[in-house]
Short mmCIF file of C-alpha atoms and ligand atoms in Angstrom, two decimals:
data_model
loop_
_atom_site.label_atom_id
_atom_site.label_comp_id
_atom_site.label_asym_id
_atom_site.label_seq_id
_atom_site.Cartn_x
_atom_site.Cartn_y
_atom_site.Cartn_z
CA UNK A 21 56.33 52.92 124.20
CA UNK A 22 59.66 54.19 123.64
CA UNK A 23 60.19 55.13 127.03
CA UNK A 24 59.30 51.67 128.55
CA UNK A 25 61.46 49.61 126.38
CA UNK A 26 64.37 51.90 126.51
CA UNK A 27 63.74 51.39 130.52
CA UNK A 28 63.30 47.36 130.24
CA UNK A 29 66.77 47.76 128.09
CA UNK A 30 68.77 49.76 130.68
CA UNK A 31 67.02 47.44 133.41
CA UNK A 32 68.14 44.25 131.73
CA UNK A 33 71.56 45.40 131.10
CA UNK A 34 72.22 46.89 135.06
CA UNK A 35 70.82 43.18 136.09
CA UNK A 36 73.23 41.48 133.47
CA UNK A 37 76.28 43.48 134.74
CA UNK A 38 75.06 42.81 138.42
CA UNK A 39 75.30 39.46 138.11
CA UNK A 40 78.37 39.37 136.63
CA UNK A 41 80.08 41.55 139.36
CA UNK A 42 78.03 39.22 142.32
CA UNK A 43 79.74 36.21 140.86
CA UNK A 44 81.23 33.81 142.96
CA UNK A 45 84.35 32.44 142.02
CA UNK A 46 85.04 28.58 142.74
CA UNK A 47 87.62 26.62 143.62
CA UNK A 48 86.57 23.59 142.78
CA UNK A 49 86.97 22.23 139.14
CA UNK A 50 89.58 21.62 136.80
CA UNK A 51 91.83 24.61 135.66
CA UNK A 52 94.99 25.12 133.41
CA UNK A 53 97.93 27.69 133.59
CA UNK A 54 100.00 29.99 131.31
CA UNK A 55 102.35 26.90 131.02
CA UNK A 56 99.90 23.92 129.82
CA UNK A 57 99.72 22.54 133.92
CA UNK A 58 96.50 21.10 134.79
CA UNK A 59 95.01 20.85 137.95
CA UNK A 60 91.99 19.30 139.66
CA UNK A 61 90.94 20.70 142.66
CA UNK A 62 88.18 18.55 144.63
CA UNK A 63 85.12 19.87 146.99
CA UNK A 64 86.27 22.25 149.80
CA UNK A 65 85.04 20.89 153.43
CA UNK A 66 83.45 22.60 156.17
CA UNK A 67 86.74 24.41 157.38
CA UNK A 68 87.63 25.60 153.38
CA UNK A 69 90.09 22.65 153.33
CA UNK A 70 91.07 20.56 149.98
CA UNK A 71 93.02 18.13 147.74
CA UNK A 72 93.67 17.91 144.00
CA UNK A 73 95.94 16.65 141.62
CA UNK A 74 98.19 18.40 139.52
CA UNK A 75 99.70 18.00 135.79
CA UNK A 76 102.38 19.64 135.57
CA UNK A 77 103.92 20.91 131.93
CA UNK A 78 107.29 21.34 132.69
CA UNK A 79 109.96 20.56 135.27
CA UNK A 80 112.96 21.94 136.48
CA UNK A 81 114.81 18.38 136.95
CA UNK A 82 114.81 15.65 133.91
CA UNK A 83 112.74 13.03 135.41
CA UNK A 84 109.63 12.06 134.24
CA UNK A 85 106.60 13.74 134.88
CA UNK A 86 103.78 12.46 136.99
CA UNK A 87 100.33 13.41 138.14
CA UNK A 88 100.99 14.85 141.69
CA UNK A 89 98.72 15.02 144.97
CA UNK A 90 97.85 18.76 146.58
CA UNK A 91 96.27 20.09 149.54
CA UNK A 92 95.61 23.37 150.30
CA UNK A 93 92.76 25.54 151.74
CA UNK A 94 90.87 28.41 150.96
CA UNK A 95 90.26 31.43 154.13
CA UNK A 96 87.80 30.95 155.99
CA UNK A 97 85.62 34.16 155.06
CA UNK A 98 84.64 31.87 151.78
CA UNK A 99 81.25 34.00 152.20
CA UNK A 100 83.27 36.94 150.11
CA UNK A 101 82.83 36.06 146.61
CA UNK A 102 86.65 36.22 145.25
CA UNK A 103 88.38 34.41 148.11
CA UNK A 104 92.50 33.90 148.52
CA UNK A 105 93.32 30.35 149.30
CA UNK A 106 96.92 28.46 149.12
CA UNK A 107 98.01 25.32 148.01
CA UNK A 108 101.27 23.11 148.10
CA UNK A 109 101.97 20.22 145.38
CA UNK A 110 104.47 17.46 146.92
CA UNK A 111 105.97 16.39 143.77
CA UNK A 112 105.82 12.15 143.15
CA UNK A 113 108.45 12.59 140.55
CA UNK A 114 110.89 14.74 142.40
CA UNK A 115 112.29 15.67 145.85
CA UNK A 116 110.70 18.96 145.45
CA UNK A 117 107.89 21.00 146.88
CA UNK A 118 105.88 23.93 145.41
CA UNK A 119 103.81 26.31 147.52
CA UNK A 120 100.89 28.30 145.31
CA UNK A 121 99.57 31.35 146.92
CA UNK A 122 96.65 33.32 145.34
CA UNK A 123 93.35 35.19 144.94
CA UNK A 124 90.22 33.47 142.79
CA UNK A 125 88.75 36.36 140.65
CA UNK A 126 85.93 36.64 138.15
CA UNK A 127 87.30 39.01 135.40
CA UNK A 128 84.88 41.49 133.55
CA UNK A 129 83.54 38.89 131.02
CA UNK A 130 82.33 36.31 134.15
CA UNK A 131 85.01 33.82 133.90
CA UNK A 132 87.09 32.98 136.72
CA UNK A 133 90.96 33.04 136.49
CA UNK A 134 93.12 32.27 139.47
CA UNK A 135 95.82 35.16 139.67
CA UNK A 136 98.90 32.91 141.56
CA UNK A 137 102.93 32.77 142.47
CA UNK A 138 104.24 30.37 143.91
CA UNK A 139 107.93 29.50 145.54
CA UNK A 140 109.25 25.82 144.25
CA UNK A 141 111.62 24.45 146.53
CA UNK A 142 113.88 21.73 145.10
CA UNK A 143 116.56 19.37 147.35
CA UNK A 144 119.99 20.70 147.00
CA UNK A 145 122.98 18.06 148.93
CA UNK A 146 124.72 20.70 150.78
CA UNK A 147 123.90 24.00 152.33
CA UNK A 148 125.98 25.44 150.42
CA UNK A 149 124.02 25.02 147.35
CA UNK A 150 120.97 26.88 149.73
CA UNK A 151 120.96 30.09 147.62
CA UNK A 152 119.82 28.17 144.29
CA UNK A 153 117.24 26.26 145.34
CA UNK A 154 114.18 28.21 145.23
CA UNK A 155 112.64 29.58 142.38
CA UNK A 156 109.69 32.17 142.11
CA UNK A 157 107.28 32.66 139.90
CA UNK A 158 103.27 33.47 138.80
CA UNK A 159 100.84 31.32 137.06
CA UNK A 160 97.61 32.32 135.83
CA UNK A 161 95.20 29.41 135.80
CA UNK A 162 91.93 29.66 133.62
CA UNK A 163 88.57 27.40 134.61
CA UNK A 164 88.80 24.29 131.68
CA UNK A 165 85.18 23.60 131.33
CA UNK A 166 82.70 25.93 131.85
CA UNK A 167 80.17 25.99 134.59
CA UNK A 168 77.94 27.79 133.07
C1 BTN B 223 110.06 19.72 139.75
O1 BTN B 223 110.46 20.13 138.66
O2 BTN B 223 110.85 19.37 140.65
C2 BTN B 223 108.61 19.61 140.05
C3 BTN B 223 107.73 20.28 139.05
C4 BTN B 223 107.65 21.77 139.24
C5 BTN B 223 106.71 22.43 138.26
C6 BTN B 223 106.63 23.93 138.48
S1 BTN B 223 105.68 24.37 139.91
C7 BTN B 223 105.61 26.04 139.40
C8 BTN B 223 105.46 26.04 137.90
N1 BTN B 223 104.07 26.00 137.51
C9 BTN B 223 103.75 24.87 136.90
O3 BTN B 223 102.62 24.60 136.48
N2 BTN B 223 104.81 24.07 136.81
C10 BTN B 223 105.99 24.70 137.34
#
């Protein structure tokens, strides 16, 4: 008797730990950064393409902040279950751009976190102001609600 359920228990657990590992992670959803952005990101189509919005925390100029359209897409082997994908924001607020790059993983607890950098490109009036107007950086997102 001792033997079955000690077998049952390791059984259960290899299925639990499985599962986590076989986990897809999504795109699509709502996430948040290490900075207090949100972002939406709506249903990928048939070639991995999609839009969103995004709520951005903070800003490198001193206008005001508003909710921004992006479009990006994730590669097309979206059969592997922690896919890279990109995404650029075109600012509404500012003359900038940002380009995301990144990798959707599920982390050893099951939750998904998007591991990102991304280049922001603001509008400088001369070339000669070229050298400062790019910055680099990461941003880890984190899923806001739950799927599960
Ligand atoms: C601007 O300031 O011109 C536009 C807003 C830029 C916000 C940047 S994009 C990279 C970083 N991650 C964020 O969530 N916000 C900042």
């Amino acid at each position: 008797m001792v033997q079955v359920t000690t077998f049952l228990l390791v059984l259960s657990l290899a299925l639990v730990a499985s599962g986590l590992s076989a986990r897809k992670c999504v795109l699509t959803g709502q996430w948040t950064n290490d900075l207090g952005s949100n972002m939406t990101i709506g249903a990928l189509n048939g070639k991995g393409e999609f839009s969103g919005s995004y709520h951005t925390a903070v800003t490198a100029t001193t206008n005001k902040i508003q909710i921004s359209p992006l479009q990006g897409s994730q590669h097309s082997t979206n059969q592997k279950s922690q896919p890279t994908f990109g995404f650029t924001v075109n600012w509404r607020f500012s003359d900038s751009v940002t380009v995301f790059t990144g990798q959707c993983f599920v982390d050893e607890d099951g939750r998904e976190i998007l591991k990102t950098m991304w280049l922001l490109r603001s509008r400088v009036n001369s070339i000669k102001d070229d050298w400062k107007a790019t910055m680099v950086g990461i941003n880890v997102f984190t899923r806001l609600h739950s799927r599960e």
